[in-house]
CSV table of C-alpha atoms in Angstrom, one decimal:
chain,number,residue,atom,x,y,z
A,1,MET,CA,0.8,-30.4,-30.0
A,2,SER,CA,2.9,-32.7,-27.9
A,3,SER,CA,4.3,-31.7,-24.6
A,4,SER,CA,7.9,-31.9,-25.9
A,5,THR,CA,7.1,-29.0,-28.3
A,6,THR,CA,5.2,-26.7,-25.9
A,7,THR,CA,6.8,-23.8,-24.1
A,8,PRO,CA,7.1,-24.4,-20.4
A,9,PRO,CA,5.2,-22.0,-18.2
A,10,PRO,CA,7.2,-19.0,-17.0
A,11,VAL,CA,9.1,-19.1,-13.7
A,12,VAL,CA,7.4,-16.6,-11.4
A,13,ASP,CA,9.9,-14.6,-9.3
A,14,VAL,CA,8.9,-12.2,-6.5
A,15,HIS,CA,11.2,-9.3,-5.5
A,16,VAL,CA,10.9,-6.9,-2.6
A,17,ILE,CA,12.1,-3.4,-2.7
A,18,ALA,CA,12.2,-2.5,1.0
A,19,ARG,CA,12.2,1.3,1.0
A,20,THR,CA,12.8,3.6,4.0
A,21,PRO,CA,11.1,6.9,4.4
A,22,ASP,CA,14.3,8.7,3.4
A,23,GLY,CA,14.5,6.9,0.1
A,24,LYS,CA,17.0,4.1,0.8
A,25,ILE,CA,16.4,0.6,-0.5
A,26,LEU,CA,17.7,-2.7,0.9
A,27,LEU,CA,19.9,-4.7,-1.5
A,28,SER,CA,21.7,-8.0,-1.1
A,29,GLN,CA,25.0,-9.0,-2.6
A,30,ARG,CA,24.9,-12.4,-4.3
A,31,GLY,CA,27.2,-15.1,-3.0
A,32,GLY,CA,26.0,-17.9,-5.2
A,33,PRO,CA,27.1,-18.7,-8.7
A,34,TYR,CA,24.5,-16.6,-10.5
A,35,GLY,CA,25.5,-13.0,-10.3
A,36,TYR,CA,28.3,-13.5,-7.8
A,37,GLY,CA,29.3,-10.2,-6.1
A,38,GLN,CA,26.4,-8.3,-7.8
A,39,TRP,CA,23.5,-6.7,-6.0
A,40,HIS,CA,19.7,-7.3,-6.2
A,41,ALA,CA,16.6,-7.0,-4.1
A,42,PRO,CA,15.6,-9.8,-1.8
A,43,SER,CA,13.8,-12.3,-4.1
A,44,GLY,CA,12.9,-15.8,-4.9
A,45,LYS,CA,10.5,-18.1,-6.8
A,46,LEU,CA,6.8,-18.2,-6.0
A,47,ASP,CA,5.8,-21.6,-4.5
A,48,PRO,CA,2.9,-23.5,-6.2
A,49,GLY,CA,-0.5,-22.1,-5.2
A,50,GLU,CA,1.1,-19.2,-3.3
A,51,LYS,CA,-0.3,-15.7,-3.8
A,52,PRO,CA,2.5,-13.3,-5.1
A,53,ALA,CA,2.4,-10.9,-2.2
A,54,HIS,CA,2.6,-13.8,0.3
A,55,GLY,CA,5.5,-15.2,-1.6
A,56,ALA,CA,7.3,-11.9,-1.5
A,57,ALA,CA,6.7,-11.5,2.2
A,58,ARG,CA,8.0,-15.0,2.7
A,59,GLU,CA,11.2,-14.4,0.7
A,60,LEU,CA,11.9,-11.1,2.5
A,61,ASP,CA,11.6,-12.9,5.8
A,62,GLU,CA,13.7,-16.0,4.7
A,63,GLU,CA,16.5,-13.8,3.4
A,64,THR,CA,16.6,-10.8,5.7
A,65,GLY,CA,14.4,-11.5,8.8
A,66,LEU,CA,12.2,-8.5,8.0
A,67,LEU,CA,8.5,-9.2,8.6
A,68,VAL,CA,6.0,-7.5,6.3
A,69,ASP,CA,2.3,-7.9,6.1
A,70,PRO,CA,1.5,-9.1,2.5
A,71,ASP,CA,-1.4,-6.7,2.5
A,72,HIS,CA,1.1,-3.8,2.8
A,73,LEU,CA,3.1,-4.8,-0.2
A,74,ARG,CA,2.4,-2.8,-3.4
A,75,LEU,CA,3.1,-4.3,-6.8
A,76,ALA,CA,5.2,-1.7,-8.4
A,77,TYR,CA,6.6,-3.1,-11.6
A,78,THR,CA,6.6,-6.2,-13.8
A,79,VAL,CA,9.5,-7.6,-15.9
A,80,LEU,CA,9.2,-10.3,-18.5
A,81,HIS,CA,12.7,-11.7,-18.7
A,82,HIS,CA,14.0,-14.1,-21.4
A,83,GLN,CA,16.6,-16.1,-19.4
A,84,ASP,CA,17.4,-18.2,-22.5
A,85,PRO,CA,15.6,-19.5,-25.6
A,86,THR,CA,13.4,-21.8,-23.6
A,87,THR,CA,13.0,-20.1,-20.2
A,88,LEU,CA,10.8,-17.1,-19.5
A,89,ARG,CA,10.7,-15.5,-16.1
A,90,LEU,CA,7.9,-13.3,-14.8
A,91,GLY,CA,9.3,-10.9,-12.3
A,92,LEU,CA,6.9,-9.2,-9.9
A,93,PHE,CA,8.5,-6.3,-8.0
A,94,PHE,CA,6.8,-5.3,-4.8
A,95,VAL,CA,7.6,-2.2,-2.6
A,96,ALA,CA,7.5,-2.5,1.2
A,97,THR,CA,7.6,0.8,3.2
A,98,GLU,CA,6.8,-0.7,6.6
A,99,TRP,CA,8.1,-3.8,8.2
A,100,GLU,CA,9.1,-5.2,11.6
A,101,GLY,CA,12.7,-6.0,12.5
A,102,GLU,CA,16.2,-5.1,11.3
A,103,PRO,CA,17.8,-6.8,8.3
A,104,VAL,CA,20.0,-9.8,9.1
A,105,ASN,CA,21.7,-12.0,6.5
A,106,ARG,CA,19.8,-15.2,7.1
A,107,GLU,CA,21.4,-16.9,4.0
A,108,PRO,CA,25.1,-16.4,4.4
A,109,GLU,CA,25.8,-19.3,1.9
A,110,LYS,CA,23.9,-17.3,-0.8
A,111,CYS,CA,24.4,-13.7,0.3
A,112,LEU,CA,27.7,-11.8,0.9
A,113,ASP,CA,26.2,-8.6,2.3
A,114,LEU,CA,22.9,-6.7,3.0
A,115,ARG,CA,23.0,-3.0,2.7
A,116,PHE,CA,20.7,0.1,2.3
A,117,PHE,CA,21.5,2.3,-0.7
A,118,ALA,CA,20.1,5.7,-1.5
A,119,GLU,CA,17.8,5.1,-4.5
A,120,ASP,CA,19.7,7.8,-6.4
A,121,ALA,CA,23.1,6.1,-5.7
A,122,LEU,CA,22.5,2.4,-6.4
A,123,PRO,CA,25.6,0.3,-7.0
A,124,GLU,CA,26.6,-0.1,-10.6
A,125,GLU,CA,27.0,-3.9,-10.0
A,126,LEU,CA,23.3,-4.6,-10.1
A,127,ILE,CA,22.2,-7.9,-11.8
A,128,PRO,CA,20.6,-6.7,-15.1
A,129,TYR,CA,17.2,-8.5,-14.8
A,130,PRO,CA,16.5,-7.3,-11.2
A,131,ALA,CA,18.0,-3.9,-12.1
A,132,ALA,CA,15.3,-3.5,-14.8
A,133,GLY,CA,12.6,-4.0,-12.2
A,134,ILE,CA,14.2,-1.9,-9.4
A,135,HIS,CA,14.7,1.1,-11.7
A,136,GLY,CA,11.2,0.6,-13.2
A,137,ALA,CA,9.6,0.5,-9.8
A,138,LEU,CA,11.4,3.7,-8.8
A,139,THR,CA,10.8,5.6,-12.1
A,140,ASP,CA,7.7,4.1,-13.8
A,141,PRO,CA,5.5,2.5,-11.1
A,142,GLY,CA,3.0,0.1,-12.6
A,143,GLY,CA,5.0,-0.3,-15.8
A,144,LEU,CA,6.2,-3.4,-17.7
A,145,ALA,CA,9.6,-4.1,-19.2
A,146,HIS,CA,10.6,-6.8,-21.6
A,147,HIS,CA,14.2,-7.6,-20.6
A,148,ASN,CA,16.6,-9.6,-22.8
A,149,TRP,CA,13.7,-10.0,-25.2
A,150,PRO,CA,14.7,-11.5,-28.6
A,151,SER,CA,14.2,-9.2,-31.5
A,152,ALA,CA,11.4,-10.0,-33.9
């Protein structure tokens, strides 16, 4: 099979659900073209050769300034997301319950706001793909969702 007909490997995204002891989670409001004005958990792409928990900790720091030990992150949910007919994304959703620092918007060109929301009162304007992982992590820890999956 030639490389022009093979499916590219999935993009691996790491998401962090920073959860306080009283059940609030940190969300960021998108300021870039994808999902402008909608909310999602701090996230980003895994770097080549990077362990997922390390990538999640890196993304949390880059976006919010919160420092978390990768060993204290818990993989809570996985989402396989069909972005389009040729792009598959593997979303790994980690929960952080302890960290150092206070959240600061470190990417104002990409983020309009950072805010804690009660997990039972999340904004309706969640980006659908991350919303699947956030809701899954909160209601079905360890589960797997197929988001935007084509019908057979």
